[in-house]
CSV table of C-alpha atoms in Angstrom, one decimal:
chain,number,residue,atom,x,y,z
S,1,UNK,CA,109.0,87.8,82.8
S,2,UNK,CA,107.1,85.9,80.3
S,3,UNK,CA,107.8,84.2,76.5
S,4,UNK,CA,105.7,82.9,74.4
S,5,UNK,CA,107.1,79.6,73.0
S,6,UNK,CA,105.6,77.1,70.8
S,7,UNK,CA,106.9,74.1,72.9
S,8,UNK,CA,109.8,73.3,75.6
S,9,UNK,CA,113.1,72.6,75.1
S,10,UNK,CA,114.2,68.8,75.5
S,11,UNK,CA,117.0,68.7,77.9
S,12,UNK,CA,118.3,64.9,78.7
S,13,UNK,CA,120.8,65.1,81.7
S,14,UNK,CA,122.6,62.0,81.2
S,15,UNK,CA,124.0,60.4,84.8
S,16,UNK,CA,125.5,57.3,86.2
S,17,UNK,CA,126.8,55.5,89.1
S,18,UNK,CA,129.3,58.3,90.9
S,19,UNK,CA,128.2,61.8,89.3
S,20,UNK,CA,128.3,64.7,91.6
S,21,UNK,CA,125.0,65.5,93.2
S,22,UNK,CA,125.4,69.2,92.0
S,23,UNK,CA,126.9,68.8,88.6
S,24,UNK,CA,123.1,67.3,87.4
S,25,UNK,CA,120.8,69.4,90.2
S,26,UNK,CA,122.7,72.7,89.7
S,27,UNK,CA,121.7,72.7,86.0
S,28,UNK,CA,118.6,71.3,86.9
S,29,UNK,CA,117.9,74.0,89.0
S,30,UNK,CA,118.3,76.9,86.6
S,31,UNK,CA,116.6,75.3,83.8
S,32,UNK,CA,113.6,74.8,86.5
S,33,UNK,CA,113.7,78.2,87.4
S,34,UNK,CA,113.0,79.1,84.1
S,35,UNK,CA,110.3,77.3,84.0
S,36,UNK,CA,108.8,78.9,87.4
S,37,UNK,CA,109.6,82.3,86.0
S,38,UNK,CA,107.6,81.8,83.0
S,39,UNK,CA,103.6,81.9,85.0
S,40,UNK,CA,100.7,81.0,82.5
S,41,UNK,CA,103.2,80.3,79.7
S,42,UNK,CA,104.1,76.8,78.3
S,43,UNK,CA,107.6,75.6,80.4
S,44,UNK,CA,110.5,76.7,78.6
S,45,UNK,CA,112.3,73.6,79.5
S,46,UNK,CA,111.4,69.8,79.8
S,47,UNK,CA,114.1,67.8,81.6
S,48,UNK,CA,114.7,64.6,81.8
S,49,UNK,CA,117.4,62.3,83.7
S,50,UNK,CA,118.5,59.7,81.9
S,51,UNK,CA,121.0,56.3,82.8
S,52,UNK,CA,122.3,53.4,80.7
S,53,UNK,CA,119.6,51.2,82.1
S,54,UNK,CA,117.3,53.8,84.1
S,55,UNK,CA,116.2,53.3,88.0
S,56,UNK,CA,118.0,53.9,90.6
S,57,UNK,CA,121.3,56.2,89.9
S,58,UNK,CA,123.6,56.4,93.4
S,59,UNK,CA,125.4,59.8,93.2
S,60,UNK,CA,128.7,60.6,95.2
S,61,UNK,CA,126.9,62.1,97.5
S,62,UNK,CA,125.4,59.3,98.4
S,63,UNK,CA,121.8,60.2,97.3
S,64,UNK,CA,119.7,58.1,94.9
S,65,UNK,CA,118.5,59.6,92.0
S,66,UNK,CA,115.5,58.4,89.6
S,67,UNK,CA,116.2,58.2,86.5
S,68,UNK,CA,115.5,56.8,82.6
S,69,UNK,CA,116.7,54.3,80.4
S,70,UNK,CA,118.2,56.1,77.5
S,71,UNK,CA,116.6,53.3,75.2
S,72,UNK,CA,113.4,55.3,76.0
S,73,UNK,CA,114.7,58.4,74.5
S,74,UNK,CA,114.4,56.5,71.5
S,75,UNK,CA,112.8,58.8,68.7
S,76,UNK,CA,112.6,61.6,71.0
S,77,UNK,CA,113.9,65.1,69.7
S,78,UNK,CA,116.5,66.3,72.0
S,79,UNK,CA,117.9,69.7,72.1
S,80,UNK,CA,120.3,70.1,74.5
S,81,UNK,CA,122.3,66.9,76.2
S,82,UNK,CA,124.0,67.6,79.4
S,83,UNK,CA,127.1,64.4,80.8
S,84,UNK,CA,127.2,64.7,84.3
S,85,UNK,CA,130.4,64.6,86.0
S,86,UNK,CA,131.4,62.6,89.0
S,87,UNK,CA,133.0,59.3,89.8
S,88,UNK,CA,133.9,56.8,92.7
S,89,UNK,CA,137.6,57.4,93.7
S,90,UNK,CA,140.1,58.6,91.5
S,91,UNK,CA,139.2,56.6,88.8
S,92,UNK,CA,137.0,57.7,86.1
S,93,UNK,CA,135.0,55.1,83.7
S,94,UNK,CA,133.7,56.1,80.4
S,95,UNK,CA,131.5,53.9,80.6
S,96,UNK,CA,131.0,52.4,77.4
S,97,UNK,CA,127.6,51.7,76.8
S,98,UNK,CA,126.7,55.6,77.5
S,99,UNK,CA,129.7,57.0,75.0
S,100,UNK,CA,127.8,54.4,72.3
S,101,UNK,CA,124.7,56.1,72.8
S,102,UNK,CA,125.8,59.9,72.8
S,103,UNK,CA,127.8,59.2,69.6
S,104,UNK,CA,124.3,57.8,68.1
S,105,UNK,CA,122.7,60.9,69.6
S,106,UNK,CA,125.7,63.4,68.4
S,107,UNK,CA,124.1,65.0,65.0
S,108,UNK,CA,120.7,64.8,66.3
S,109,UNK,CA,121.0,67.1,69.1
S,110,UNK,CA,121.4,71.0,68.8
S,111,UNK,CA,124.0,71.6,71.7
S,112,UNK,CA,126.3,68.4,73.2
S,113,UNK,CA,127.5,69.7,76.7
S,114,UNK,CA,129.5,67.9,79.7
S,115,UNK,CA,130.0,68.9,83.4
S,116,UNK,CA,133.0,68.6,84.8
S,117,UNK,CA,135.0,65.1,84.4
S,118,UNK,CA,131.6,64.8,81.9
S,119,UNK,CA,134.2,65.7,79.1
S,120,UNK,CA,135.9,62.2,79.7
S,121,UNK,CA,132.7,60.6,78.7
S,122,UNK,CA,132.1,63.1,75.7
S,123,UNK,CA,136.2,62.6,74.8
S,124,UNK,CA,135.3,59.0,75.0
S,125,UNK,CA,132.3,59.0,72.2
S,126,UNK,CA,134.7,60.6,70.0
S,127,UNK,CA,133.1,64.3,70.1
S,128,UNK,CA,135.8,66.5,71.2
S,129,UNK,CA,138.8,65.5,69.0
S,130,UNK,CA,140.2,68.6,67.7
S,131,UNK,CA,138.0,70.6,70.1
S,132,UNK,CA,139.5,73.4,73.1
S,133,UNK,CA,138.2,71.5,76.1
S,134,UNK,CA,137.2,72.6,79.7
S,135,UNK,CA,136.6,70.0,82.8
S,136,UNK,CA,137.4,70.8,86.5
S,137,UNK,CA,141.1,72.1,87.5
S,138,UNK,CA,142.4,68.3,89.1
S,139,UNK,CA,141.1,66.1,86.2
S,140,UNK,CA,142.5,68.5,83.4
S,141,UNK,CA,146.1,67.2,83.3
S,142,UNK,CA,144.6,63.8,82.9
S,143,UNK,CA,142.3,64.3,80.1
S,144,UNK,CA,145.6,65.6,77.9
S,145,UNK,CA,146.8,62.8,78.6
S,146,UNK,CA,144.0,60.0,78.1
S,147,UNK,CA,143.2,62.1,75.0
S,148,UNK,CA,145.5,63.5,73.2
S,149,UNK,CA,143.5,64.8,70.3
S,150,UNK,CA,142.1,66.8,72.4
S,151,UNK,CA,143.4,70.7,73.6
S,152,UNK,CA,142.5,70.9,77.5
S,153,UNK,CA,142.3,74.2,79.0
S,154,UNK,CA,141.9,74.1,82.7
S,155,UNK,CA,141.8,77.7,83.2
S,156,UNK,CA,137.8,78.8,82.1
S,157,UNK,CA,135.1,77.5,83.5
S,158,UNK,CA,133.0,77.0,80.1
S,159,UNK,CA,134.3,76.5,76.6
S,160,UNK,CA,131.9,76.9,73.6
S,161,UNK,CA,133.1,74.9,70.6
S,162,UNK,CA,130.7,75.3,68.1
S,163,UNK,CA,127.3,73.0,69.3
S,164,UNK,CA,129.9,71.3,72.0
S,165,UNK,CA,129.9,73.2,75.3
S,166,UNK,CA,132.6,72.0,78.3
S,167,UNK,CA,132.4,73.4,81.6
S,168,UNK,CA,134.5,72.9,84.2
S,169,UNK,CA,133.9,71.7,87.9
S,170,UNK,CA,130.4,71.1,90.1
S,171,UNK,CA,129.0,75.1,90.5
S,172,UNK,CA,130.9,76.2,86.6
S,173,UNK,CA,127.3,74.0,85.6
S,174,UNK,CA,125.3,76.7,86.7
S,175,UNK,CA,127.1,78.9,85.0
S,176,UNK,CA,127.2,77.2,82.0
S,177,UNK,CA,123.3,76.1,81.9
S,178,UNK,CA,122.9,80.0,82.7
S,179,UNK,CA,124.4,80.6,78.9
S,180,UNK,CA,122.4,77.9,77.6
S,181,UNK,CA,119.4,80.0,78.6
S,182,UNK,CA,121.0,83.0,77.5
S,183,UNK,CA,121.4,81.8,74.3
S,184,UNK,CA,117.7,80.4,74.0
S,185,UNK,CA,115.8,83.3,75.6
S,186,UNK,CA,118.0,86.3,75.8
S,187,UNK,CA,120.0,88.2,78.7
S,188,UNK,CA,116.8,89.6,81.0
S,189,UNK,CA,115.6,86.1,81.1
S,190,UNK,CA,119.0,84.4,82.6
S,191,UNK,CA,119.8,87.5,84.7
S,192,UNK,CA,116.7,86.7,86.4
S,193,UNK,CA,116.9,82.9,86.7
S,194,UNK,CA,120.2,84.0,88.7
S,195,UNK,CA,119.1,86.2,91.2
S,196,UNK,CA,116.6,83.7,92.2
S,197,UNK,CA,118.8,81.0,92.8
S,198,UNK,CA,121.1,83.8,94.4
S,199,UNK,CA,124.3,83.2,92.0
S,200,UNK,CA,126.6,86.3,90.5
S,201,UNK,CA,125.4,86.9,86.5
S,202,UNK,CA,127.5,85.8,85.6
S,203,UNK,CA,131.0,84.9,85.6
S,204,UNK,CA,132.1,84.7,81.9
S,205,UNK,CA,133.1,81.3,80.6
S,206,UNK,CA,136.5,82.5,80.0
S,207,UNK,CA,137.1,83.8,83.9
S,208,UNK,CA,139.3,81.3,85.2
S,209,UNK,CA,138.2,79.0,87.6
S,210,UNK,CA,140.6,80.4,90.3
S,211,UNK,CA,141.3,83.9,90.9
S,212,UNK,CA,145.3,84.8,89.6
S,213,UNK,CA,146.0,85.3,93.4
S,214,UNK,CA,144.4,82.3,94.3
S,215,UNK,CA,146.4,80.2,91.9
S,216,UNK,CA,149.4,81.8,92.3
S,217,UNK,CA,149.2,80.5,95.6
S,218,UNK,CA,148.9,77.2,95.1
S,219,UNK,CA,151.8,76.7,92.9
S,220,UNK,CA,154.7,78.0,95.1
S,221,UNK,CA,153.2,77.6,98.7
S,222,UNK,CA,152.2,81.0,99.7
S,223,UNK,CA,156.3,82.8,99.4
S,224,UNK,CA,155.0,85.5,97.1
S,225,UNK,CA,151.3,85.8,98.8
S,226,UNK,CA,152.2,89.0,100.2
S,227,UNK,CA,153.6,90.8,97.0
S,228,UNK,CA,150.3,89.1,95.1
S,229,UNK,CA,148.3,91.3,97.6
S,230,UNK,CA,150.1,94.6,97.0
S,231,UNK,CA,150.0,94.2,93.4
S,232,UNK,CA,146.9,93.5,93.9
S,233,UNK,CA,146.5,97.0,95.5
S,234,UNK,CA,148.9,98.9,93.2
S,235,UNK,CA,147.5,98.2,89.6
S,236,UNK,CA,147.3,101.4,88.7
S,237,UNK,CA,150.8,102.1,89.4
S,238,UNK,CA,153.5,101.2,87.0
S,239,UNK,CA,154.8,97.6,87.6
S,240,UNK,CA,158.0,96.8,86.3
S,241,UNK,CA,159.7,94.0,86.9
S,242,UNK,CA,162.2,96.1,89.0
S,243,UNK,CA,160.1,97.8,91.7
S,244,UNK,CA,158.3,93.8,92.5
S,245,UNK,CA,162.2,92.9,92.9
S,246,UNK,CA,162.6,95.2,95.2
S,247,UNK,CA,159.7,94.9,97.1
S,248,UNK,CA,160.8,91.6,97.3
S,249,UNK,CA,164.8,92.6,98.1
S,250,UNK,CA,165.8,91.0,95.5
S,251,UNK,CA,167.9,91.7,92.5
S,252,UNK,CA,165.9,91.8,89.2
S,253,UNK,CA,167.4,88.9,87.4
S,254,UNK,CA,167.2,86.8,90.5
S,255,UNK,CA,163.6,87.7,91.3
S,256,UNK,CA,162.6,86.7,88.1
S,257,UNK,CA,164.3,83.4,87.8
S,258,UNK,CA,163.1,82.3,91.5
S,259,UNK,CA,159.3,83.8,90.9
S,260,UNK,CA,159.3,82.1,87.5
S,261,UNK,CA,160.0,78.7,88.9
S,262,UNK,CA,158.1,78.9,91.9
S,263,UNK,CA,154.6,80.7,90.6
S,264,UNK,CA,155.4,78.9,87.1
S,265,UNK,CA,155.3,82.1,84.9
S,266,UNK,CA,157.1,85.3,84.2
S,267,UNK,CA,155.8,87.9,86.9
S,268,UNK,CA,155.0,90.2,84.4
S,269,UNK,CA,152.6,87.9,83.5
S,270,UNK,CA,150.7,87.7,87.0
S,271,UNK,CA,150.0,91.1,86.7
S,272,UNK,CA,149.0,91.3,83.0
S,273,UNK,CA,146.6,88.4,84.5
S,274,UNK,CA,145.5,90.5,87.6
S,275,UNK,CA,144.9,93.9,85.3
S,276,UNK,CA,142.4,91.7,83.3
S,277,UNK,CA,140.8,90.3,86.5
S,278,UNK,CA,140.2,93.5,87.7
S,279,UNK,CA,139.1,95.0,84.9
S,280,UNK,CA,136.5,92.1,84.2
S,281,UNK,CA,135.4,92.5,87.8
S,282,UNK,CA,134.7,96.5,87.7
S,283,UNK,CA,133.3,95.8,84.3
S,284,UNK,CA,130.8,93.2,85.8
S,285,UNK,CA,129.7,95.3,88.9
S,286,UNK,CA,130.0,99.4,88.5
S,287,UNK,CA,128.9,101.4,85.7
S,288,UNK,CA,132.2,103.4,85.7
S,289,UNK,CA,133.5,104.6,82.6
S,290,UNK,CA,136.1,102.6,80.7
S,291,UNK,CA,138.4,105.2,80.5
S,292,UNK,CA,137.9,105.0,84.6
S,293,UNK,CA,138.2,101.5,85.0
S,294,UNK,CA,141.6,101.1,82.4
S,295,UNK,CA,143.2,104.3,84.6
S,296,UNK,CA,142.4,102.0,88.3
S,297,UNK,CA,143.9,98.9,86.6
S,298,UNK,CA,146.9,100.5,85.3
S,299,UNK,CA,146.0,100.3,81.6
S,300,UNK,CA,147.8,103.5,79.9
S,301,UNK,CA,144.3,104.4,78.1
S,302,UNK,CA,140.8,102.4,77.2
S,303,UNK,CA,142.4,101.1,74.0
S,304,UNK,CA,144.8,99.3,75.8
S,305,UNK,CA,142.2,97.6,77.9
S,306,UNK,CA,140.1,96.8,74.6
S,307,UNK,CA,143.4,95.0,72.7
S,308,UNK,CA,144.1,92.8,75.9
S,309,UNK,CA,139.9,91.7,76.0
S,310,UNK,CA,139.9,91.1,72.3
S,311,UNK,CA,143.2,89.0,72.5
S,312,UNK,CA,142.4,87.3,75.6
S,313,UNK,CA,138.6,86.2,75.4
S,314,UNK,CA,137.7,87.5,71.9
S,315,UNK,CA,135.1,90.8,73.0
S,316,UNK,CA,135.8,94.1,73.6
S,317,UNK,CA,135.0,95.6,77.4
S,318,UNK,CA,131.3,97.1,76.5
S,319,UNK,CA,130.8,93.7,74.9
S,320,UNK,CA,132.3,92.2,77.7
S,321,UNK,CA,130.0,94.6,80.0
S,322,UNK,CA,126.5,94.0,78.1
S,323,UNK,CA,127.1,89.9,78.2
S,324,UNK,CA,128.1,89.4,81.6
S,325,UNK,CA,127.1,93.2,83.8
S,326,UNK,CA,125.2,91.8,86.8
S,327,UNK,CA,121.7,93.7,88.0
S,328,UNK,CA,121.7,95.4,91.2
C-alpha cells in the first residue's frame, strides 16, 4: 500500500490530567500505522499531543505522557483535533482553559472529534449544541443532563455530525480514527491499518456499543437470558409475541407487560433489534446473498431487510456490506 500525498495530515490529540491511556494511544496507534504502511512515501499523518500547559500529562493509568502546550499550536494548520476522554473518579472537569482553546480552534479545523467522556469537554466549548452525540454507555445519562442542548445517544459507538465526530468509550477510538482514515485515503487503506493492529474492520458507527443480548441482560438481571438465546437461534422463524409468551409460560398480555418493564422495551422490539444485528454481522463476514442472509434472520424477503437498514442507520445492506465487509 502506497499514496502519494503532498504533505501529512495535522492531527493534535488534545489530553489532560485523568484521560484513559487508550482513548489517546488507540487512535495514535492507527493513525501511526498508517504512516508505517505508507514505505518511501511522505507520512500520511503527523501527530501531535497536546495539554493546556504541555509537559508531563499523568493518565488514569497511571502512566506519564509527554506532551505540548497548546499555545504552541499557535498558527499551526490543524486538520483533525481529537479530546481524549478520561478523568479521576466520577467526576469529570471540563476544564476551562482547554474548552477556550477548542472554541478558538473550532472553524479552523476540518474535523472536531472527542473520545469518550471527550464530548463533555467538546459540550463544554459550545460545539455540540444541537448536535446527536455519542460518549461511552455510563457517562451518557449524564451528559443529557449537564447539557441539555445536546441529543445523547448512548447506543453507537461513533456519531458523524457534519465536521463533529463523537465516539463512544476507550476501544470505539479505534474505530472511530479507523473512519477518519477511511474518509482521507479510502477503504483498502483502513482495512489494512486494521488487520495490523488485529481489530474487526470494522464495526459500523451505528452498531451499538453492546450486543442486544448483552444489554438486555443488564437491564433485568439475566430472567429472560435464556429466551434472548433461543431467539437468538430462531430468527428465521416467525416470532410473535405469542409463541415468546409461551416459551416463557406465560400469558401474552402478561409476558408483555413484565418483559417491557424488566428489559425496558416491547419484546417485539428485542427481536427487530437482534434481526438487524444479525444481519449486520453476516453482512460484515460472509459473502452470502442478501436474499440468503434476510431468509436466516427472519426477514420475509431482501426488501424488507433494505427498509429496516435505510430506517435504522441511513444505507442500504450492499452499502452497508461495501463500507464495513471485513477482508479474510
Amino acid at each position: 500500500m502506497t499514496v502519494t500525498n503532498a504533505k501529512p495530515r495535522r492531527i493534535v490529540l488534545l489530553t489532560y490530567d485523568g484521560i484513559n491511556l487508550l482513548d489517546l494511544s488507540g487512535p495514535l496507534q492507527a493513525f501511526s500505522t498508517g504512516n508505517r504502511l505508507n514505505p518511501g512515501k511522505s507520512p500520511l499523518y503527523e501527530t501531535m499531543v497536546a495539554s493546556a500547559e504541555g509537559g508531563l500529562v499523568m493518565t488514569s493509568a497511571g502512566l506519564a505522557i509527554d506532551t505540548k502546550p497548546v499555545g504552541a499550536l499557535d498558527g499551526l494548520a490543524i486538520d483533525t483535533l481529537i479530546i481524549a476522554g478520561g478523568c479521576w473518579g466520577d467526576d469529570y472537569d471540563e476544564h476551562p482553559t482547554l474548552a477556550k482553546w477548542i472554541r478558538q480552534q473550532a472553524s479552523k479545523v476540518r474535523r472536531l472529534c472527542s473520545v469518550c467522556t471527550g464530548a463533555f469537554l467538546l459540550a463544554a466549548s459550545g460545539q455540540l449544541d444541537g448536535c446527536r452525540v455519542a460518549t461511552h454507555w455510563a457517562w451518557a445519562e449524564r451528559l443529557q443532563r449537564q447539557y441539555q442542548a445536546l441529543h445523547v445517544d448512548a447506543t453507537p459507538l461513533f456519531i458523524r455530525e457534519g465536521k463533529i465526530w463523537t465516539s463512544a468509550g476507550v476501544t470505539s477510538g479505534i474505530d472511530m480514527s479507523l473512519a477518519l482514515i477511511e474518509e482521507d485515503y479510502g477503504h483498502e487503506i483502513a482495512i489494512q491499518i486494521a488487520r495490523q493492529l488485529v481489530v474487526f474492520f470494522k464495526r459500523a458507527g451505528g452498531q451499538a456499543q453492546f450486543s442486544v443480548p448483552l444489554a438486555a441482560q443488564m437491564r433485568n438481571d439475566g430472567d429472560f437470558c435464556g429466551l434472548h438465546a433461543w431467539i437468538a437461534e430462531h430468527l428465521h422463524e416467525s416470532l410473535p409475541v405469542e409463541r415468546l409468551a409461551d416459551k416463557m409460560h406465560m400469558s401474552p398480555r402478561t409476558f408483555a407487560r413484565i418483559y417491557k418493564a424488566k428489559v425496558g422495551r416491547p419484546p417485539a422490539k428485542t427481536v427487530e433489534a437482534m434481526r438487524l444485528e444479525a444481519a449486520a454481522r453476516a453482512l460484515e463476514s460472509t459473502d452470502l446473498p442478501l436474499k440468503t442472509i434476510a431468509d436466516q434472520v427472519g426477514y420475509k424477503d431482501d426488501q424488507v431487510m433494505r427498509r429496516v437498514f435505510l430506517r435504522r442507520w441511513s444505507v442500504t445492506p450492499l452499502q452497508f456490506r461495501q463500507r464495513f465487509a471485513s477482508m479474510a
